[in-house]
């Protein structure tokens, strides 16, 4: 199977940017973008804007994602939100294990696994992030690192759930730096991840969408998205501008 048989997914991670009103305005502008019939588009605003953006996106082709969740259903977990609460706010997706959460909020492979399990059990599609740092790449252990991160998540996922799982390969050195992995290097990493999934579950690996993330822009998106194992993009900076994000969406088809 090539990526022509998986629906491309373009996801915008707005990180800790924008007020509720600004988020609604951006979501409306994204919803007005021409989106190809085979492309899925998702935006991930801050928690406080989720419900308002969900309302603004009603009837549009754009889906809603959260940027994080906690794995317990409810309880004394100050400051956290459960999968059910995200569904209640209108989310269909949730980003899990973004490198900024691993770096600044002590997320580990173990917490990523718990969060992935909680998301899937509640019916949210997890966008599970993996990626090596610059020093790991320079040490020649890229595949070891992303393989370990992937395995931790796969350990809690049933084969029948793989069609509802998204993996995002985001080399940490390429996030927000303007440096993009060469499309051929990105393809190698994506093929490695898919092979590793295939070794575990067989042909169901072809159902998993693997996104590339790391300084994706309108002018490099088409080349990255043309790679056979790159099924879409997780976009940070460029997703904060409707025009730039729209051009990336159009590069997907
Ligand atoms: C990201 O935050 O997931 C990301 C890839 O950011 P940027 O596109 O800004 O590099």
Short mmCIF file of C-alpha atoms and ligand atoms in Angstrom, two decimals:
data_model
loop_
_atom_site.label_atom_id
_atom_site.label_comp_id
_atom_site.label_asym_id
_atom_site.label_seq_id
_atom_site.Cartn_x
_atom_site.Cartn_y
_atom_site.Cartn_z
CA UNK A 1 0.00 0.00 0.00
CA UNK A 2 1.24 3.47 -0.77
CA UNK A 3 0.13 6.73 0.72
CA UNK A 4 -2.38 7.13 -2.11
CA UNK A 5 -4.49 4.54 -0.25
CA UNK A 6 -4.38 6.34 3.11
CA UNK A 7 -6.22 9.64 3.51
CA UNK A 8 -3.70 12.43 4.00
CA UNK A 9 -4.09 14.25 7.31
CA UNK A 10 -2.92 17.81 7.82
CA UNK A 11 -2.97 18.79 11.49
CA UNK A 12 -2.27 22.27 12.84
CA UNK A 13 -0.81 22.43 16.34
CA UNK A 14 -1.45 25.95 17.60
CA UNK A 15 0.55 25.31 20.79
CA UNK A 16 0.13 28.05 23.46
CA UNK A 17 -1.04 30.72 21.03
CA UNK A 18 -4.20 32.77 20.51
CA UNK A 19 -7.15 33.93 22.58
CA UNK A 20 -10.57 32.35 22.19
CA UNK A 21 -11.68 35.04 19.73
CA UNK A 22 -8.47 34.74 17.71
CA UNK A 23 -8.79 30.95 17.66
CA UNK A 24 -12.37 31.13 16.40
CA UNK A 25 -11.35 33.58 13.66
CA UNK A 26 -8.47 31.33 12.55
CA UNK A 27 -10.66 28.22 12.64
CA UNK A 28 -13.27 29.97 10.46
CA UNK A 29 -10.57 30.98 7.97
CA UNK A 30 -9.22 27.40 7.84
CA UNK A 31 -12.77 26.09 7.33
CA UNK A 32 -13.08 28.36 4.29
CA UNK A 33 -9.97 26.84 2.71
CA UNK A 34 -10.51 24.57 -0.27
CA UNK A 35 -9.92 21.08 1.12
CA UNK A 36 -9.52 18.17 -1.29
CA UNK A 37 -12.14 15.41 -0.93
CA UNK A 38 -9.50 12.91 0.16
CA UNK A 39 -7.75 15.12 2.71
CA UNK A 40 -8.49 15.31 6.43
CA UNK A 41 -7.73 18.57 8.23
CA UNK A 42 -7.55 19.07 11.97
CA UNK A 43 -6.71 22.05 14.18
CA UNK A 44 -5.51 21.91 17.79
CA UNK A 45 -6.20 25.14 19.71
CA UNK A 46 -5.51 25.78 23.39
CA UNK A 47 -7.87 24.08 25.87
CA UNK A 48 -9.80 27.27 26.67
CA UNK A 49 -10.75 27.71 23.01
CA UNK A 50 -11.81 24.12 22.25
CA UNK A 51 -15.55 24.47 22.82
CA UNK A 52 -15.82 27.76 20.93
CA UNK A 53 -13.73 26.47 18.02
CA UNK A 54 -15.82 23.29 17.94
CA UNK A 55 -18.94 25.42 17.49
CA UNK A 56 -17.24 27.54 14.82
CA UNK A 57 -16.27 24.38 12.89
CA UNK A 58 -19.76 22.82 12.98
CA UNK A 59 -20.75 21.69 9.49
CA UNK A 60 -17.22 22.18 8.14
CA UNK A 61 -14.72 19.57 6.97
CA UNK A 62 -12.21 20.58 9.65
CA UNK A 63 -11.86 18.42 12.75
CA UNK A 64 -10.83 19.43 16.26
CA UNK A 65 -7.90 18.14 18.28
CA UNK A 66 -6.64 18.79 21.78
CA UNK A 67 -2.93 19.13 22.48
CA UNK A 68 -2.83 16.83 25.52
CA UNK A 69 -4.99 14.82 27.93
CA UNK A 70 -4.73 12.94 31.22
CA UNK A 71 -5.40 9.22 31.34
CA UNK A 72 -7.75 9.09 34.35
CA UNK A 73 -11.48 9.55 33.74
CA UNK A 74 -12.03 12.08 36.57
CA UNK A 75 -10.91 12.84 40.09
CA UNK A 76 -8.44 14.84 42.14
CA UNK A 77 -6.02 15.71 39.33
CA UNK A 78 -5.81 19.49 39.47
CA UNK A 79 -5.24 21.13 36.13
CA UNK A 80 -5.83 18.01 34.03
CA UNK A 81 -8.49 17.05 31.47
CA UNK A 82 -9.78 13.59 30.62
CA UNK A 83 -10.54 12.06 27.23
CA UNK A 84 -14.28 12.24 27.96
CA UNK A 85 -13.97 15.97 28.70
CA UNK A 86 -12.21 16.53 25.39
CA UNK A 87 -14.92 14.60 23.55
CA UNK A 88 -17.49 16.72 25.39
CA UNK A 89 -15.74 19.85 24.06
CA UNK A 90 -15.99 18.51 20.50
CA UNK A 91 -12.57 16.91 19.97
CA UNK A 92 -12.03 13.94 17.70
CA UNK A 93 -8.24 13.84 17.98
CA UNK A 94 -5.62 14.46 20.65
CA UNK A 95 -1.89 15.08 20.25
CA UNK A 96 0.11 12.89 22.64
CA UNK A 97 3.77 12.98 23.59
CA UNK A 98 4.76 16.07 21.64
CA UNK A 99 8.49 16.67 22.13
CA UNK A 100 7.75 19.92 23.98
CA UNK A 101 5.74 17.91 26.53
CA UNK A 102 8.51 15.33 26.78
CA UNK A 103 11.09 18.13 27.22
CA UNK A 104 9.26 20.60 29.50
CA UNK A 105 6.58 18.50 31.25
CA UNK A 106 8.42 15.27 31.98
CA UNK A 107 6.37 13.11 29.64
CA UNK A 108 7.86 9.66 29.19
CA UNK A 109 7.21 6.68 26.96
CA UNK A 110 5.17 5.26 29.87
CA UNK A 111 2.89 8.30 30.19
CA UNK A 112 2.53 8.48 26.42
CA UNK A 113 1.36 4.85 26.46
CA UNK A 114 -1.21 5.53 29.21
CA UNK A 115 -2.51 8.60 27.40
CA UNK A 116 -2.72 6.73 24.08
CA UNK A 117 -4.69 3.94 25.74
CA UNK A 118 -7.08 6.42 27.40
CA UNK A 119 -7.64 8.24 24.10
CA UNK A 120 -8.41 5.07 22.13
CA UNK A 121 -10.66 3.63 24.84
CA UNK A 122 -12.76 6.81 24.72
CA UNK A 123 -12.94 7.05 20.95
CA UNK A 124 -10.41 9.84 20.41
CA UNK A 125 -7.81 9.39 17.67
CA UNK A 126 -4.36 9.78 19.24
CA UNK A 127 -1.68 11.60 17.24
CA UNK A 128 1.33 10.01 18.93
CA UNK A 129 4.58 11.95 18.48
CA UNK A 130 8.01 10.35 18.21
CA UNK A 131 11.32 11.89 17.23
CA UNK A 132 15.02 12.10 17.96
CA UNK A 133 16.95 15.07 19.32
CA UNK A 134 19.91 16.56 17.49
CA UNK A 135 22.41 14.84 19.78
CA UNK A 136 20.65 11.51 19.27
CA UNK A 137 20.75 12.00 15.51
CA UNK A 138 24.45 12.91 15.65
CA UNK A 139 25.12 9.85 17.81
CA UNK A 140 23.57 7.71 15.07
CA UNK A 141 20.76 6.38 17.27
CA UNK A 142 17.75 7.94 15.50
CA UNK A 143 16.08 4.61 14.69
CA UNK A 144 16.81 3.19 18.14
CA UNK A 145 15.14 6.20 19.77
CA UNK A 146 12.07 6.39 17.56
CA UNK A 147 11.75 2.60 17.62
CA UNK A 148 11.69 2.62 21.43
CA UNK A 149 9.14 5.45 21.52
CA UNK A 150 6.95 3.67 18.97
CA UNK A 151 7.11 0.29 20.73
CA UNK A 152 5.98 1.83 24.03
CA UNK A 153 2.81 3.11 22.37
CA UNK A 154 2.19 0.00 20.26
CA UNK A 155 2.34 -2.16 23.38
CA UNK A 156 -1.03 -0.77 24.51
CA UNK A 157 -2.75 -0.68 21.10
CA UNK A 158 -4.84 -3.55 19.70
CA UNK A 159 -4.37 -4.51 16.06
CA UNK A 160 -8.04 -3.68 15.33
CA UNK A 161 -7.42 -0.11 16.55
CA UNK A 162 -4.59 0.68 14.15
CA UNK A 163 -6.86 2.39 11.61
CA UNK A 164 -7.61 4.97 14.33
CA UNK A 165 -4.01 5.61 15.26
CA UNK A 166 -1.84 8.40 13.88
CA UNK A 167 1.90 8.52 14.44
CA UNK A 168 3.77 11.79 13.95
CA UNK A 169 7.49 11.57 13.23
CA UNK A 170 8.92 14.89 14.40
CA UNK A 171 12.69 15.15 14.55
CA UNK A 172 13.11 17.47 17.54
CA UNK A 173 15.90 19.45 15.83
CA UNK A 174 13.47 20.39 13.05
CA UNK A 175 10.66 21.72 15.25
CA UNK A 176 10.32 25.49 15.16
CA UNK A 177 13.89 25.83 13.88
CA UNK A 178 13.26 26.33 10.17
CA UNK A 179 15.35 23.18 9.55
CA UNK A 180 13.41 20.47 7.77
CA UNK A 181 14.52 16.88 7.38
CA UNK A 182 15.39 16.12 3.77
CA UNK A 183 12.37 14.44 2.24
CA UNK A 184 14.47 11.33 1.54
CA UNK A 185 15.63 11.17 5.19
CA UNK A 186 12.08 11.69 6.42
CA UNK A 187 10.87 8.91 4.11
CA UNK A 188 13.55 6.58 5.52
CA UNK A 189 12.36 7.24 9.07
CA UNK A 190 8.71 6.79 8.09
CA UNK A 191 9.45 3.52 6.27
CA UNK A 192 11.40 2.34 9.31
CA UNK A 193 8.44 3.11 11.59
CA UNK A 194 5.99 1.36 9.27
CA UNK A 195 8.25 -1.70 8.97
CA UNK A 196 8.51 -1.85 12.72
CA UNK A 197 4.71 -1.74 13.01
CA UNK A 198 4.47 -4.41 10.27
CA UNK A 199 6.87 -6.69 12.13
CA UNK A 200 4.55 -6.52 15.09
CA UNK A 201 1.11 -6.68 13.50
CA UNK A 202 1.54 -7.59 9.85
CA UNK A 203 -0.38 -5.89 7.01
CA UNK A 204 -2.48 -3.76 9.42
CA UNK A 205 0.59 -1.51 9.49
CA UNK A 206 -0.62 -0.15 6.17
CA UNK A 207 -3.64 1.39 7.91
CA UNK A 208 -1.57 3.63 10.19
CA UNK A 209 -1.13 7.20 9.07
CA UNK A 210 2.36 8.50 9.75
CA UNK A 211 2.66 12.30 9.64
CA UNK A 212 5.87 14.28 9.28
CA UNK A 213 6.39 17.32 11.51
CA UNK A 214 9.21 19.84 11.73
CA UNK A 215 9.15 23.22 10.02
CA UNK A 216 6.67 22.12 7.36
CA UNK A 217 5.88 25.14 5.19
CA UNK A 218 3.98 25.79 1.98
CA UNK A 219 7.18 25.56 -0.05
CA UNK A 220 8.41 22.19 1.27
CA UNK A 221 5.07 20.44 1.91
CA UNK A 222 4.52 19.02 -1.57
CA UNK A 223 7.89 17.29 -1.71
CA UNK A 224 7.47 15.79 1.78
CA UNK A 225 3.90 14.69 1.11
CA UNK A 226 4.93 13.00 -2.14
CA UNK A 227 6.98 10.41 -0.21
CA UNK A 228 5.26 7.00 -0.14
CA UNK A 229 5.22 6.61 3.65
CA UNK A 230 4.46 10.24 4.56
CA UNK A 231 0.71 10.44 5.04
CA UNK A 232 0.37 14.03 6.11
CA UNK A 233 1.89 16.72 8.26
CA UNK A 234 1.78 17.97 11.83
CA UNK A 235 2.32 21.70 11.42
CA UNK A 236 3.25 24.14 14.17
CA UNK A 237 4.28 27.68 13.20
CA UNK A 238 2.79 27.69 9.71
CA UNK A 239 -0.61 26.57 11.03
CA UNK A 240 -1.06 29.90 12.84
CA UNK A 241 -1.59 31.62 9.51
CA UNK A 242 -4.67 30.54 7.54
CA UNK A 243 -3.09 31.36 4.20
CA UNK A 244 0.14 29.43 4.88
CA UNK A 245 -1.79 26.50 6.38
CA UNK A 246 -4.19 26.55 3.42
CA UNK A 247 -1.29 26.21 1.00
CA UNK A 248 -0.03 23.18 2.94
CA UNK A 249 -3.55 21.69 2.84
CA UNK A 250 -3.66 22.15 -0.91
CA UNK A 251 -0.26 20.49 -1.28
CA UNK A 252 -1.91 17.35 0.15
CA UNK A 253 -4.32 17.18 -2.79
C1 LIG B 1 5.14 20.99 15.93
O1 LIG B 1 4.94 21.74 16.86
O2 LIG B 1 4.66 19.85 15.99
C2 LIG B 1 5.93 21.46 14.81
C3 LIG B 1 6.28 20.60 13.90
O3 LIG B 1 6.27 22.80 14.80
P1 LIG B 1 6.89 23.62 13.55
O4 LIG B 1 6.04 23.28 12.35
O5 LIG B 1 6.78 25.05 13.96
O6 LIG B 1 8.29 23.15 13.39
#
